[in-house]
Short mmCIF file of C-alpha atoms in Angstrom, two decimals:
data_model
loop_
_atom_site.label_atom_id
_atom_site.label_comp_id
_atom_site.label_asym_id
_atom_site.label_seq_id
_atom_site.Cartn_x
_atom_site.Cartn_y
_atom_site.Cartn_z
CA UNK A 1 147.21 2.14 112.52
CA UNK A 2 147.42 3.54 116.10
CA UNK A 3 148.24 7.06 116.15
CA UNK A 4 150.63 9.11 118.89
CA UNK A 5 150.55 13.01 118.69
CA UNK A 6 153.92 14.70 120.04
CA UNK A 7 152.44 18.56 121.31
CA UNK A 8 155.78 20.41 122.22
CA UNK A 9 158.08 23.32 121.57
CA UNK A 10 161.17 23.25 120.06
CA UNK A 11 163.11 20.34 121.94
CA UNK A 12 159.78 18.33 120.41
CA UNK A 13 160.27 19.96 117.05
CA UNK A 14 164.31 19.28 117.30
CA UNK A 15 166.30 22.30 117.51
CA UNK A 16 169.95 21.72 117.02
CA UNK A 17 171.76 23.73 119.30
CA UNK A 18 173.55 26.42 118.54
CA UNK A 19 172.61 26.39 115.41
CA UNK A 20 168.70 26.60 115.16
CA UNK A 21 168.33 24.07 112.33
CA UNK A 22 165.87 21.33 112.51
CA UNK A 23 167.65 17.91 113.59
CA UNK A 24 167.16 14.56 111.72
CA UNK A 25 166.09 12.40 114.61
CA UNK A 26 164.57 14.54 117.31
CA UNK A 27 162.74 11.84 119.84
CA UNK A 28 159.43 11.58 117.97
CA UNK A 29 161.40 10.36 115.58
CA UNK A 30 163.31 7.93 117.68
CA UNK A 31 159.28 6.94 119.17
CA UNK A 32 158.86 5.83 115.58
CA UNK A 33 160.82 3.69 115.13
CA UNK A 34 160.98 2.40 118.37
CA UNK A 35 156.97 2.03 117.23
CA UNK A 36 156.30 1.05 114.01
CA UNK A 37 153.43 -0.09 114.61
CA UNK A 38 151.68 3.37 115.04
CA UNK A 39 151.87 6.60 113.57
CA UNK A 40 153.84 9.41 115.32
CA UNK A 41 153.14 12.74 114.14
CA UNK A 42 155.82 15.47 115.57
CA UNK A 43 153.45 18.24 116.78
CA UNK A 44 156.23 20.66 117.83
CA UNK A 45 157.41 23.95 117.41
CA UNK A 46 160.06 26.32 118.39
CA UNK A 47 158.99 28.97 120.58
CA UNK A 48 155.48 27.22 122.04
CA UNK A 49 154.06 28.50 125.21
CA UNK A 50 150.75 27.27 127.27
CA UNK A 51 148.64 30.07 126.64
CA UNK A 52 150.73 32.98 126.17
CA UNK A 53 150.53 35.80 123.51
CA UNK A 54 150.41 38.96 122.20
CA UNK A 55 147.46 38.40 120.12
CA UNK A 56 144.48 35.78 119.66
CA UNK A 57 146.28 34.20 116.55
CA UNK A 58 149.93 34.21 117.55
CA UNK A 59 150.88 30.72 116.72
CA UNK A 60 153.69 30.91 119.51
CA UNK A 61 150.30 30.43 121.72
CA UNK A 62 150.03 26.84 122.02
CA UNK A 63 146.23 26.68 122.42
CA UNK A 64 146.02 27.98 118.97
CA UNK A 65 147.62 24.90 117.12
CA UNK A 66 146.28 22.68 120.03
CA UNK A 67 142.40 24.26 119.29
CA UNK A 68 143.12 23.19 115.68
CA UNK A 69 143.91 19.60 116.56
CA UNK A 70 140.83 19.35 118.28
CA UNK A 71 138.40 19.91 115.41
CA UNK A 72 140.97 18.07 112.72
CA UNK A 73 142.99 15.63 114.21
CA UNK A 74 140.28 12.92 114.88
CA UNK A 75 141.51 11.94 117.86
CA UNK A 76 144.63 9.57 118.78
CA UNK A 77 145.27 6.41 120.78
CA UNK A 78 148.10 8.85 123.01
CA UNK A 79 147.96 12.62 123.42
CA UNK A 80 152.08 13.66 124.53
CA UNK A 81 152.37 17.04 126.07
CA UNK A 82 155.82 18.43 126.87
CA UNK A 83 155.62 22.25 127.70
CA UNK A 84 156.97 25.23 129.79
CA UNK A 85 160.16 26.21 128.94
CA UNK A 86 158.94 29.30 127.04
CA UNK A 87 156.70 30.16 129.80
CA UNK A 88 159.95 31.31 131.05
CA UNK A 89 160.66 33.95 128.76
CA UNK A 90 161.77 37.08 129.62
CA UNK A 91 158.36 39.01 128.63
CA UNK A 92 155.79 36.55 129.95
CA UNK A 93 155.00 37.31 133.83
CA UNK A 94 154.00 33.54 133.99
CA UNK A 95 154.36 30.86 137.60
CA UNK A 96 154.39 27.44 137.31
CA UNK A 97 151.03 26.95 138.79
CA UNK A 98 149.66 29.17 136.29
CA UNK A 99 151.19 26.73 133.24
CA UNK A 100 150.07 23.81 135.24
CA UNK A 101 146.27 25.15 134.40
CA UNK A 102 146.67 25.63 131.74
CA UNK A 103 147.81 22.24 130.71
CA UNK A 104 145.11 20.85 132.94
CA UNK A 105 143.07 22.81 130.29
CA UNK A 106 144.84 20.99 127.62
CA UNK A 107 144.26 17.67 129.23
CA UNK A 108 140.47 18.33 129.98
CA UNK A 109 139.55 19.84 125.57
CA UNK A 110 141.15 16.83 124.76
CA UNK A 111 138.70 14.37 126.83
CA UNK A 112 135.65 16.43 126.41
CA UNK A 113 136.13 16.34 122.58
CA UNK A 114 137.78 12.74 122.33
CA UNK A 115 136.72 11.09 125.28
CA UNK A 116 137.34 10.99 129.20
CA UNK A 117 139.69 7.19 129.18
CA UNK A 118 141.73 9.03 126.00
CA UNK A 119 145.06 8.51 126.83
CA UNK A 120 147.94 11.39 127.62
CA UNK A 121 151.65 11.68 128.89
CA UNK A 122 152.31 14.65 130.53
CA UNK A 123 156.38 15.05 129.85
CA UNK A 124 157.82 17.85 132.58
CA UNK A 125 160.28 19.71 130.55
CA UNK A 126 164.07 19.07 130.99
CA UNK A 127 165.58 21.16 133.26
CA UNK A 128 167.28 24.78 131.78
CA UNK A 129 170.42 25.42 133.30
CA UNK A 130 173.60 28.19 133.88
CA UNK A 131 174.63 26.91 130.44
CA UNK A 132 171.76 29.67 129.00
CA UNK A 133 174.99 32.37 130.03
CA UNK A 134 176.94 30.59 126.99
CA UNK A 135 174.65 31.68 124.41
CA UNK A 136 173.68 35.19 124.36
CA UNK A 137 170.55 34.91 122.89
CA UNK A 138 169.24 32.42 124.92
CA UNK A 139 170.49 33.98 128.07
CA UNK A 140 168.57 37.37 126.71
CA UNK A 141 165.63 35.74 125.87
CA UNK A 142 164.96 33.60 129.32
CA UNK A 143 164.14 35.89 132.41
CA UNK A 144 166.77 35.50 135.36
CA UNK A 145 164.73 32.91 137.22
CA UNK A 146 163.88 30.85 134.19
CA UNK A 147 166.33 28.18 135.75
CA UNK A 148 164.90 27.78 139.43
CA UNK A 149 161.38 28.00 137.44
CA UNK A 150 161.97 25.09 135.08
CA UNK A 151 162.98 22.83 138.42
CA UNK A 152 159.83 23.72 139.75
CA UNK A 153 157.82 21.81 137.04
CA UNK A 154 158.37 18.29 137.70
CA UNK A 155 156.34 18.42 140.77
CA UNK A 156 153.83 20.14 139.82
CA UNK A 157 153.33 18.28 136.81
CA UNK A 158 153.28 14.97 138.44
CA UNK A 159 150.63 16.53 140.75
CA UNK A 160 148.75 17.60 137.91
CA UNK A 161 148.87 14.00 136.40
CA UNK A 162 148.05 12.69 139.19
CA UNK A 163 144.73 14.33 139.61
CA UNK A 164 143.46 13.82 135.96
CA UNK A 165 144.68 10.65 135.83
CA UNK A 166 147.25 11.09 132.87
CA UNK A 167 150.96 8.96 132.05
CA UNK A 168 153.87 11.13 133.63
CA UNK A 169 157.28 11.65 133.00
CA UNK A 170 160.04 13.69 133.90
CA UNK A 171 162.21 14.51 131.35
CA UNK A 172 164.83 16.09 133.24
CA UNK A 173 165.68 13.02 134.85
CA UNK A 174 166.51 11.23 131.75
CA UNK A 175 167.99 14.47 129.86
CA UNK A 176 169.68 17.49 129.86
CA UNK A 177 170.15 20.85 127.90
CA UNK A 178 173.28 21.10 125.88
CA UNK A 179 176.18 23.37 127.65
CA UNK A 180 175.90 25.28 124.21
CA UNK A 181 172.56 26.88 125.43
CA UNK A 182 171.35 25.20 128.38
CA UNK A 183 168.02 25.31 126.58
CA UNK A 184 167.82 22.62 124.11
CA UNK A 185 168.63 19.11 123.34
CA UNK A 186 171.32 17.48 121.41
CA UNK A 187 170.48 14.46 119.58
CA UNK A 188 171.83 11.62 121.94
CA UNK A 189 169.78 13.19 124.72
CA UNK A 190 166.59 13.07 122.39
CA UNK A 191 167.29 9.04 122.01
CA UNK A 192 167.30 8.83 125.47
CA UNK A 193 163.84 11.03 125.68
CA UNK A 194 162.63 8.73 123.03
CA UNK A 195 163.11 5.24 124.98
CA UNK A 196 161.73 6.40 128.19
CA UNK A 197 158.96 7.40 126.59
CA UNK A 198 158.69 4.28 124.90
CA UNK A 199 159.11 2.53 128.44
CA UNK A 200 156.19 4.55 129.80
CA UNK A 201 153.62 3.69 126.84
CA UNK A 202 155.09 0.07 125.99
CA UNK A 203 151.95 -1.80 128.28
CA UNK A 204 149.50 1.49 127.54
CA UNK A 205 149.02 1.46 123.28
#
């Protein structure tokens, strides 16, 4: 059976906003069975950066789960990356371009270990919005700029795609953040993730 990995944070893990608990049907979820005929394995978790942490092993550091699915994972027919939000966090000094290298990083372990035509959408997180103000744990957690940051990502990730010659999307023109947190996802807006993803792979796996 053809296998699609789902790399992402917590709107790929399915955070219920405000709540925190984990959804039923966050969009991987939709992708499978919208897919059937392969095996999608949700890869996300809440709080996943690029490359960013306070030590070597902090699994918040997305390279350290990713580095892991190199060596066990065997491989897949499609490689989805959706990450950046928390590059916005209040105590990570992080630019766009900088999280844009590091995903070209991603991108590049992933075809030296499984092959340069190994296929990959590049998702550019949805969009984090004034909404954060409602919640006062999001709005502590994201620095001030967070939301001109996060609308700096879509171009820069289609660049990046571009270049290595990976599927794009743009989540943030399909999506949006709930007006609970302006962070994450509510379930109809991870059904409509799911199907344009679905309409970028259909003619691909």
């Amino acid at each position: 059976m053809k296998k699609i990995i789902c790399f992402g944070d917590s709107n790929t893990y399915g955070h219920t906003p405000p709540t925190g608990e984990r959804m039923e049907r966050p969009w991987p979820s939709v992708l499978q069975e919208l897919r059937p005929d392969c095996k999608v394995i949700n890869e996300g978790l809440c709080g996943r950066n690029t490359h960013l942490s306070a030590s070597d092993m902090d699994p918040s550091n997305g390279l350290v789960r990713f580095n892991e699915l190199l060596e066990e994972s065997g491989g897949a027919e499609l490689l989805i990356i959706m990450l950046g939000t928390n590059d916005t966090l209040k105590h990570f000094d992080c630019s766009v371009l900088e999280t844009a290298e590091a995903l070209r990083g991603y991108i590049r372990s992933w075809r030296d270990k499984f092959g340069q035509d190994s296929r990959i959408l590049l998702i550019s997180p949805i969009l984090i919005t004034e909404d954060k103000k409602n919640n006062a744990a999001m709005n502590d957690a994201y620095e001030t700029d967070a939301i001109g940051k996060s609308r700096l990502f879509a171009a820069e990730y289609k660049a990046l795609a571009e270049r290595e010659h990976t599927l794009y999307l743009n989540a943030a023109a399909v999506c949006r953040t709930s007006s609970l947190d302006g962070v994450h996802m509510l379930p109809a807006e991870h059904e409509k993730l799911a199907h344009a993803v679905y309409d970028v792979i259909l003619n691909e796996i």
